[in-house]
Coordinates of C-alpha atoms and ligand atoms in Angstrom, one line a residue:
M1 CA -20.6 18.9 -75.4
A2 CA -19.1 22.1 -76.6
K3 CA -15.3 22.3 -76.3
K4 CA -13.3 25.2 -75.3
L5 CA -10.3 26.7 -77.0
Y6 CA -7.7 29.2 -75.6
I7 CA -5.2 30.9 -77.9
K8 CA -2.4 32.9 -76.4
T9 CA -0.9 35.2 -79.1
Y10 CA 2.6 36.7 -79.0
G11 CA 4.1 39.2 -81.4
C12 CA 2.7 41.0 -84.4
Q13 CA -0.7 41.8 -85.8
M14 CA -0.2 39.0 -88.3
N15 CA -0.2 36.6 -85.4
V16 CA -3.4 38.2 -84.0
Y17 CA -5.0 37.7 -87.4
D18 CA -3.7 34.1 -87.7
S19 CA -5.1 33.3 -84.2
A20 CA -8.5 34.5 -85.2
R21 CA -8.2 32.3 -88.4
M22 CA -7.2 29.3 -86.3
A23 CA -10.3 29.8 -84.1
D24 CA -12.4 30.0 -87.3
V25 CA -10.9 26.7 -88.5
L26 CA -11.7 25.0 -85.2
A27 CA -15.2 26.4 -84.7
P28 CA -16.9 23.7 -86.9
L29 CA -15.3 21.1 -84.6
G30 CA -17.3 22.6 -81.7
Y31 CA -14.6 24.7 -80.2
G32 CA -15.7 28.0 -78.6
P33 CA -13.6 30.5 -76.7
A34 CA -12.3 29.8 -73.2
E35 CA -11.6 32.5 -70.7
T36 CA -8.5 30.9 -69.2
P37 CA -6.1 28.0 -70.2
A38 CA -7.2 26.0 -67.2
E39 CA -10.8 25.6 -68.5
A40 CA -9.7 24.9 -72.1
D41 CA -9.9 21.5 -73.9
M42 CA -7.3 22.9 -76.3
V43 CA -4.6 25.5 -75.9
I44 CA -2.6 27.0 -78.8
L45 CA 0.5 29.2 -78.2
N46 CA 0.8 31.3 -81.3
T47 CA 4.5 32.3 -80.9
C48 CA 6.8 35.0 -82.1
H49 CA 10.5 34.6 -82.9
I50 CA 11.4 38.1 -83.9
R51 CA 13.3 39.2 -80.8
E52 CA 15.0 37.6 -77.9
K53 CA 13.8 35.2 -75.3
A54 CA 10.6 34.4 -77.3
S55 CA 11.3 30.6 -77.2
E56 CA 12.2 30.7 -73.5
K57 CA 8.9 32.3 -72.8
V58 CA 7.2 29.5 -74.8
F59 CA 9.0 26.8 -72.8
S60 CA 8.0 28.3 -69.5
E61 CA 4.4 28.6 -70.6
L62 CA 4.5 25.0 -71.7
G63 CA 5.6 24.0 -68.2
R64 CA 2.5 25.7 -66.7
L65 CA 0.2 24.1 -69.3
K66 CA 1.5 20.7 -68.4
V67 CA 0.5 21.2 -64.8
A68 CA -2.9 22.6 -65.9
R69 CA -3.4 19.5 -68.1
E70 CA -2.6 17.2 -65.2
E71 CA -5.2 18.9 -63.1
R72 CA -7.8 18.6 -65.8
R73 CA -6.9 14.9 -66.3
A74 CA -7.3 14.3 -62.5
A75 CA -10.8 15.8 -62.8
G76 CA -11.6 13.5 -65.8
G77 CA -10.9 16.1 -68.5
D78 CA -8.0 16.6 -70.9
M79 CA -6.2 19.3 -72.9
I80 CA -4.6 19.3 -76.4
I81 CA -1.5 21.5 -76.4
A82 CA -0.4 23.0 -79.7
V83 CA 2.5 25.4 -80.5
A84 CA 2.0 27.5 -83.6
G85 CA 3.7 30.5 -85.2
C86 CA 7.3 31.4 -85.9
V87 CA 9.0 29.7 -83.0
A88 CA 7.2 26.5 -84.1
Q89 CA 8.4 27.0 -87.6
A90 CA 12.0 27.7 -86.6
E91 CA 12.3 25.1 -83.8
G92 CA 9.6 22.6 -84.3
A93 CA 11.6 19.4 -83.8
E94 CA 13.4 20.9 -80.8
I95 CA 10.1 21.8 -79.2
L96 CA 8.8 18.2 -79.5
R97 CA 12.1 16.9 -78.0
R98 CA 12.3 19.4 -75.1
A99 CA 8.6 19.5 -74.3
P100 CA 7.0 16.1 -74.7
A101 CA 3.7 17.4 -73.4
V102 CA 3.2 19.2 -76.7
D103 CA 0.7 17.4 -79.0
I104 CA 1.0 19.5 -82.1
V105 CA 3.6 21.8 -83.6
L106 CA 2.6 23.8 -86.6
G107 CA 4.0 26.7 -88.6
P108 CA 2.1 29.6 -90.1
Q109 CA 1.6 27.8 -93.5
T110 CA -0.5 24.8 -92.3
Y111 CA -3.2 26.4 -90.1
H112 CA -5.9 25.1 -92.4
R113 CA -4.8 21.5 -91.6
L114 CA -5.6 21.9 -87.9
P115 CA -8.7 19.8 -87.9
E116 CA -6.8 16.8 -89.2
M117 CA -4.1 17.4 -86.7
V118 CA -6.5 17.7 -83.8
A119 CA -8.3 14.5 -84.9
R120 CA -5.0 12.7 -84.9
A121 CA -3.9 14.2 -81.6
S122 CA -7.1 13.1 -80.0
R123 CA -6.2 9.4 -80.7
A124 CA -4.0 8.0 -78.0
A125 CA -1.9 6.2 -80.7
S126 CA -1.0 9.4 -82.4
R127 CA 2.4 9.7 -80.8
D128 CA 5.5 8.3 -82.4
A129 CA 7.8 5.5 -80.9
K130 CA 9.5 8.1 -78.7
G131 CA 6.1 9.4 -77.5
R132 CA 6.5 12.7 -79.3
G133 CA 3.6 14.8 -80.7
I134 CA 2.7 15.7 -84.3
L135 CA 4.9 17.9 -86.5
D136 CA 3.2 19.7 -89.4
T137 CA 5.9 18.9 -91.9
E138 CA 3.9 15.7 -92.5
F139 CA 1.1 17.9 -93.8
P140 CA 1.7 19.6 -97.2
A141 CA 1.6 23.4 -97.1
E142 CA -0.5 24.8 -100.0
S143 CA -1.6 28.4 -100.0
K144 CA -3.4 28.4 -96.7
F145 CA -5.6 31.4 -97.8
D146 CA -7.3 29.2 -100.4
H147 CA -8.3 26.7 -97.7
L148 CA -9.1 28.8 -94.6
P149 CA -12.8 29.5 -93.9
A150 CA -14.2 33.0 -94.2
P151 CA -13.4 35.1 -91.1
S152 CA -16.1 34.8 -88.5
E153 CA -18.3 37.9 -88.0
T154 CA -16.9 39.6 -85.0
G155 CA -18.8 42.9 -85.6
A156 CA -15.6 44.8 -84.8
A157 CA -15.5 48.4 -86.2
S158 CA -11.8 48.0 -87.0
A159 CA -10.6 44.8 -88.6
F160 CA -7.4 43.3 -90.0
L161 CA -7.1 41.6 -93.4
A162 CA -3.9 39.7 -94.4
I163 CA -3.2 40.4 -98.0
Q164 CA 0.4 39.3 -98.2
E165 CA 2.7 37.0 -96.2
G166 CA 6.4 36.2 -96.0
C167 CA 9.3 38.3 -97.1
D168 CA 12.1 38.1 -99.7
K169 CA 14.1 41.0 -98.4
F170 CA 16.5 39.1 -96.1
C171 CA 17.5 41.9 -93.8
S172 CA 20.5 40.4 -92.1
F173 CA 19.0 40.6 -88.6
C174 CA 15.6 39.2 -89.3
V175 CA 14.1 35.7 -89.0
V176 CA 10.9 36.5 -91.0
P177 CA 12.1 35.2 -94.4
Y178 CA 13.0 31.9 -92.7
T179 CA 9.9 31.5 -90.5
R180 CA 7.2 33.0 -92.8
G181 CA 8.8 31.9 -96.0
A182 CA 8.9 33.5 -99.4
E183 CA 6.7 36.5 -100.3
F184 CA 3.2 35.6 -101.3
S185 CA 0.3 37.9 -102.3
R186 CA -3.4 36.9 -102.2
P187 CA -5.4 37.6 -105.3
V188 CA -7.3 40.9 -105.4
A189 CA -10.7 39.1 -105.8
Q190 CA -10.1 37.1 -102.6
I191 CA -9.2 40.2 -100.7
E192 CA -12.2 42.2 -102.0
A193 CA -14.5 39.4 -101.0
E194 CA -13.1 39.3 -97.5
A195 CA -13.2 43.1 -97.2
R196 CA -16.9 43.0 -98.2
R197 CA -17.7 40.4 -95.6
L198 CA -15.8 42.4 -92.9
V199 CA -17.8 45.5 -93.7
A200 CA -21.1 43.6 -93.8
S201 CA -20.3 42.4 -90.3
G202 CA -19.7 45.9 -89.0
A203 CA -16.1 46.9 -89.9
R204 CA -15.6 50.5 -91.0
E205 CA -11.9 50.4 -90.9
I206 CA -9.6 47.7 -92.4
T207 CA -5.9 47.4 -91.9
L208 CA -4.3 45.5 -94.7
L209 CA -1.6 43.3 -93.2
G210 CA 1.6 41.8 -94.5
Q211 CA 5.2 41.3 -93.4
N212 CA 6.2 43.4 -96.4
V213 CA 2.8 44.7 -97.3
N214 CA 3.8 47.3 -99.9
A215 CA 5.7 44.7 -101.9
Y216 CA 2.1 43.3 -102.6
H217 CA 1.7 42.1 -106.1
G218 CA -1.5 40.1 -106.3
Q219 CA -3.4 38.6 -109.2
A220 CA -5.7 41.2 -110.7
P221 CA -9.4 40.6 -110.7
T222 CA -11.2 39.0 -113.7
G223 CA -11.5 41.4 -116.6
A224 CA -7.8 42.5 -116.3
P225 CA -5.4 41.0 -118.8
N226 CA -4.4 37.4 -118.1
G227 CA -1.6 37.1 -115.6
A228 CA -1.8 40.8 -114.7
E229 CA -0.8 41.7 -111.2
W230 CA -1.7 44.8 -109.1
G231 CA 0.5 46.6 -106.6
L232 CA -0.7 47.9 -103.2
A233 CA -1.8 51.3 -104.5
R234 CA -4.0 49.8 -107.1
L235 CA -5.5 47.4 -104.6
V236 CA -6.2 50.2 -102.1
R237 CA -7.8 52.4 -104.8
H238 CA -10.0 49.4 -105.8
L239 CA -11.2 48.7 -102.3
A240 CA -11.8 52.4 -101.7
E241 CA -13.9 52.6 -104.8
R242 CA -15.7 49.3 -104.6
V243 CA -16.4 48.4 -101.0
D244 CA -19.2 50.7 -99.9
G245 CA -19.2 51.5 -96.2
L246 CA -15.4 51.0 -95.9
L247 CA -14.5 54.4 -94.4
R248 CA -10.9 53.9 -93.4
I249 CA -8.0 51.9 -94.9
R250 CA -4.6 51.4 -93.4
Y251 CA -1.7 49.1 -94.3
T252 CA 1.3 47.7 -92.4
T253 CA 4.2 46.9 -92.4
S254 CA 6.0 48.7 -95.3
H255 CA 9.5 48.7 -96.5
P256 CA 11.1 52.0 -97.8
R257 CA 12.2 50.2 -101.0
D258 CA 8.6 49.5 -102.0
M259 CA 7.1 52.9 -101.3
D260 CA 6.4 53.6 -105.0
D261 CA 5.1 56.8 -106.6
D262 CA 1.6 55.4 -107.0
L263 CA 1.3 54.5 -103.3
I264 CA 2.6 58.0 -102.3
A265 CA 0.1 59.6 -104.7
A266 CA -2.7 57.5 -103.3
H267 CA -2.1 59.1 -99.9
G268 CA -3.0 62.5 -101.4
E269 CA -6.0 61.3 -103.4
L270 CA -8.0 58.8 -101.2
P271 CA -9.9 60.2 -98.3
Q272 CA -10.2 56.6 -97.0
L273 CA -6.5 56.1 -96.8
M274 CA -5.6 57.4 -93.3
P275 CA -2.8 60.0 -92.9
F276 CA -0.6 57.7 -90.9
L277 CA 2.3 55.5 -92.1
H278 CA 4.4 53.0 -90.2
L279 CA 7.7 52.9 -92.2
P280 CA 10.5 51.1 -90.4
V281 CA 13.9 52.8 -91.0
Q282 CA 16.0 50.7 -88.5
S283 CA 19.0 53.0 -88.6
A284 CA 20.1 56.3 -90.2
S285 CA 23.6 55.3 -90.9
D286 CA 24.2 54.2 -94.5
R287 CA 27.1 52.0 -93.3
I288 CA 24.8 50.1 -90.9
L289 CA 21.9 50.0 -93.4
E290 CA 24.3 48.3 -95.8
A291 CA 25.4 45.8 -93.2
M292 CA 21.7 45.2 -92.4
N293 CA 21.1 44.5 -96.1
R294 CA 18.2 47.0 -96.0
Q295 CA 18.5 47.8 -99.7
H296 CA 17.9 51.5 -99.1
R297 CA 20.0 54.4 -98.1
I298 CA 19.0 57.2 -95.7
A299 CA 18.7 59.8 -98.6
H300 CA 16.0 57.6 -100.0
F301 CA 14.1 57.6 -96.7
H302 CA 14.2 61.4 -96.6
D303 CA 13.0 61.5 -100.2
I304 CA 10.0 59.4 -99.4
V305 CA 9.1 61.4 -96.4
G306 CA 9.5 64.6 -98.3
R307 CA 7.2 63.4 -101.1
L308 CA 4.6 62.0 -98.7
R309 CA 4.4 65.3 -96.8
A310 CA 4.1 67.2 -100.1
T311 CA 1.2 64.9 -101.1
R312 CA -0.4 64.7 -97.7
P313 CA 0.9 67.5 -95.4
D314 CA -0.7 66.2 -92.2
I315 CA 0.6 62.6 -92.6
A316 CA 2.0 61.3 -89.3
L317 CA 4.9 58.9 -89.3
S318 CA 5.8 55.9 -87.2
S319 CA 8.9 53.7 -87.5
D320 CA 11.0 50.9 -86.1
F321 CA 14.5 51.3 -84.9
I322 CA 17.2 48.9 -84.0
V323 CA 20.1 50.1 -81.8
G324 CA 23.4 48.3 -81.3
F325 CA 23.4 46.4 -84.6
P326 CA 26.8 44.7 -85.0
G327 CA 29.4 47.4 -85.8
E328 CA 27.2 50.3 -84.8
G329 CA 29.5 53.0 -83.4
E330 CA 28.6 56.2 -81.6
A331 CA 28.7 58.2 -84.8
D332 CA 26.3 55.8 -86.5
F333 CA 23.9 56.0 -83.6
Q334 CA 24.2 59.8 -83.5
Q335 CA 23.0 59.8 -87.2
T336 CA 19.9 57.9 -86.0
M337 CA 19.3 60.4 -83.3
D338 CA 19.7 63.3 -85.8
L339 CA 17.2 61.7 -88.2
V340 CA 14.6 61.4 -85.4
E341 CA 15.1 65.1 -84.6
E342 CA 14.9 66.0 -88.3
I343 CA 11.8 64.0 -89.2
G344 CA 9.7 64.0 -86.1
F345 CA 7.7 60.8 -85.4
A346 CA 4.2 60.6 -84.0
Q347 CA 5.1 57.3 -82.4
A348 CA 7.8 54.6 -82.9
F349 CA 9.1 51.2 -81.7
S350 CA 12.7 50.8 -80.8
F351 CA 14.6 47.7 -79.9
K352 CA 18.0 46.5 -78.9
Y353 CA 19.6 44.4 -81.6
S354 CA 19.1 40.7 -80.6
A355 CA 21.1 38.0 -82.4
R356 CA 18.7 35.6 -84.1
P357 CA 20.0 32.1 -84.7
G358 CA 20.4 31.4 -88.4
T359 CA 20.5 35.0 -89.5
P360 CA 23.8 36.5 -91.0
A361 CA 24.1 39.3 -88.5
A362 CA 24.2 36.7 -85.6
L363 CA 27.6 35.6 -87.0
M364 CA 29.0 39.1 -87.3
E365 CA 32.0 39.5 -85.1
N366 CA 31.6 43.1 -84.0
Q367 CA 28.7 42.6 -81.7
V368 CA 27.9 45.6 -79.5
P369 CA 28.1 45.1 -75.7
E370 CA 24.8 44.9 -73.9
D371 CA 25.4 48.0 -71.7
V372 CA 26.1 50.1 -74.8
K373 CA 22.9 48.9 -76.4
D374 CA 21.0 49.7 -73.1
E375 CA 22.3 53.2 -73.0
R376 CA 21.6 54.0 -76.6
L377 CA 18.1 52.6 -76.4
Q378 CA 17.4 54.9 -73.4
R379 CA 18.6 57.9 -75.3
L380 CA 16.6 57.1 -78.4
Q381 CA 13.5 56.3 -76.4
A382 CA 13.7 59.5 -74.5
V383 CA 13.6 61.5 -77.8
L384 CA 10.9 59.3 -79.3
N385 CA 8.7 59.6 -76.2
R386 CA 9.1 63.3 -76.1
Q387 CA 8.1 63.5 -79.8
Q388 CA 5.0 61.3 -79.1
T389 CA 3.9 63.5 -76.2
E390 CA 4.4 66.7 -78.3
F391 CA 2.5 65.2 -81.2
N392 CA -0.4 64.3 -78.9
R393 CA -0.3 67.7 -77.2
G394 CA -0.6 69.4 -80.6
M395 CA -4.0 67.8 -80.9
I396 CA -5.5 69.8 -78.0
G397 CA -8.2 72.1 -79.2
R398 CA -8.4 70.4 -82.6
V399 CA -11.5 68.6 -83.9
L400 CA -10.6 65.1 -85.1
P401 CA -12.8 62.5 -86.8
V402 CA -12.7 59.5 -84.5
L403 CA -13.9 56.0 -85.4
L404 CA -15.7 54.8 -82.2
E405 CA -14.7 51.2 -81.6
K406 CA -15.6 49.8 -78.2
P407 CA -16.7 50.6 -74.6
G408 CA -13.9 52.1 -72.4
K409 CA -13.2 51.1 -68.8
H410 CA -15.5 53.7 -67.3
P411 CA -19.3 53.8 -67.5
G412 CA -20.5 55.6 -70.6
Q413 CA -17.0 55.8 -72.0
I414 CA -16.3 54.8 -75.6
V415 CA -12.8 54.4 -77.1
G416 CA -12.0 55.1 -80.7
R417 CA -9.1 56.0 -83.0
S418 CA -8.1 59.2 -84.6
P419 CA -6.8 59.2 -88.2
Y420 CA -3.3 59.2 -86.7
L421 CA -4.0 56.0 -84.8
Q422 CA -4.2 57.7 -81.4
A423 CA -6.7 56.1 -79.0
V424 CA -9.3 58.7 -78.1
H425 CA -11.8 58.4 -75.1
C426 CA -15.1 60.2 -75.0
Q427 CA -18.5 60.0 -73.4
A428 CA -20.9 58.7 -75.9
D429 CA -23.8 56.3 -76.4
A430 CA -22.8 52.7 -77.2
A431 CA -25.1 52.9 -80.2
E432 CA -22.5 55.2 -81.7
I433 CA -19.9 52.4 -81.9
G434 CA -19.0 51.9 -85.6
R435 CA -19.5 55.6 -86.5
V436 CA -17.0 58.3 -87.2
V437 CA -17.7 61.3 -85.0
D438 CA -16.1 64.6 -84.7
L439 CA -14.4 65.1 -81.3
R440 CA -12.9 68.2 -79.9
I441 CA -9.7 67.0 -78.2
D442 CA -9.5 68.4 -74.7
G443 CA -7.1 66.2 -72.8
I444 CA -4.1 64.0 -73.2
G445 CA -3.0 61.0 -71.1
H446 CA 0.0 58.8 -71.4
F447 CA -1.1 56.8 -74.4
S448 CA -4.4 58.4 -75.3
L449 CA -6.4 61.5 -75.9
S450 CA -9.8 62.5 -74.7
G451 CA -12.4 64.5 -76.5
T452 CA -16.0 65.8 -76.6
P453 CA -18.4 65.3 -79.5
V454 CA -19.0 68.5 -81.5
E455 CA -22.1 69.1 -83.7
S456 CA -20.7 69.9 -87.1
S457 CA -19.4 67.1 -89.4
A458 CA -17.0 68.8 -91.8
H459 CA -14.6 65.9 -92.3
P460 CA -14.6 64.0 -95.6
E461 CA -15.6 60.8 -94.0
A462 CA -18.9 62.3 -93.1
A463 CA -19.7 62.3 -96.8
Y464 CA -20.2 58.5 -96.6
P465 CA -23.7 57.2 -95.9
Q466 CA -22.8 55.6 -92.6
E467 CA -26.3 54.5 -91.6
A468 CA -27.1 53.0 -95.0
V469 CA -24.7 50.2 -94.4
A470 CA -25.8 47.0 -92.8
Ligands
5AD501 N1 16.8 42.4 -83.1 C1 16.1 43.5 -82.8 N2 15.0 44.0 -83.4 C2 14.6 43.3 -84.5 N3 13.5 43.5 -85.3 C3 13.5 42.5 -86.2 N4 14.5 41.6 -86.0 C4 15.2 42.1 -84.9 C5 16.4 41.7 -84.2 N5 17.0 40.6 -84.6 C6 12.7 44.6 -85.2 C7 12.8 45.5 -86.5 C8 11.5 45.2 -87.2 C9 10.6 45.0 -86.0 C10 9.3 44.2 -86.4 O1 11.3 44.2 -85.1 O2 12.8 46.8 -86.1 O3 11.1 46.3 -88.0
SF4_502 FE1 12.4 41.2 -91.8 FE2 13.5 43.0 -93.5 FE3 11.5 41.4 -94.4 FE4 11.0 43.4 -92.6 S1 11.8 43.6 -94.7 S2 10.2 41.2 -92.5 S3 12.8 43.4 -91.4 S4 13.6 40.7 -93.7

């Protein structure tokens, strides 16, 4: 009988990508998607450790799953419970100790080993003398990308493709170098093959993913000199040239240190590279950037933005900010506020600093009180929200090429994305999904725009033979 799998994903797009890969790995074992955890034969919590309370959320979810499993057992069924992702990597043994209901704990590097772990967990004798579940440290971690199956054909118009994983930057607040490990780049040929498969299954936009994506340095394809590596710009040019039907390329998340000249130039040259960049700055105070071990100064950030705008004048910027990093004084924070006013962001994410166990900043003595963090976050978010609204309002009356992605909530409604990553609603035929259409923007809501199709197709993407692609 077909079995059902429920994956609950927390955190970043890399986790969303990984969850899809875990589902692909388990499909040959007969697992199909479940609508709810209660009806699932296996539940995976794909966890995030980047900010506070993540592990507490996981433990309370595990409490609920234990009850759900007891109900299934009473009805003659069962449920395998697995915890994956960065909390699993950071606190694996602790999870098994505190939550004996858990059958499998696995970090991001061993997803391709899931079938073996599931086979073991299905045997009653799989637990150790203390009755604890399986920890993936018993399973050697090779490059998972060499072992994962090809992504299943979802038919989605916009898809993610992981090209890089891990990080060597060691920002003093961040757990990623510990949970995701050292920086690793997939070979160009592997990425190209995956991109082709995604486009063949309907993708028109691909977002290249990596924790530090612009540090990408992957093995060049055959034909290049032995041992040669390509950077992100070279990879993007290659995909833009070689993958027919790929209309849009994005990449995330970048580090200012790795925004090299070639990548900046690519933004001015490639119509497929969308005029939107998420470039976390964290703070605008050099003193705080130094304490964060960010390896860049604020003058460098201004320089990058200046050059990007010279190359691609309509580029829209997004960023991440942390307020209340240890030692941040009012003057430091004011520099961040000034930077925001000066640059102008189309959207941004901002967070209160949260001490992550095991990171250097967690041990710094000059921690900022919670109420000060709260107050700064409110001030920062007020400006960022205003800028986002202004940016969206500036679209009214303009014609934007929108990639139509999926049906909206209302009958006849389709939702797509502008080049600047704004969600745009319109009335259109479902057959239009997967096409880039010109919409005249005539309304803005809280988080989205609405538009009406116009006849002419003057945007560069229209030059691509959209129907010719399978
Ligand atoms: N506290 C608050 N925010 C953090 N981020 C990463 N670590 C922390 C932390 N300890 C934020 C950064 C990063 C984003 C993904 O999460 O802004 O860019
Ligand atoms: Fe974390 Fe810094 Fe690496 Fe980004 S660059 S993943 S913030 S250590």
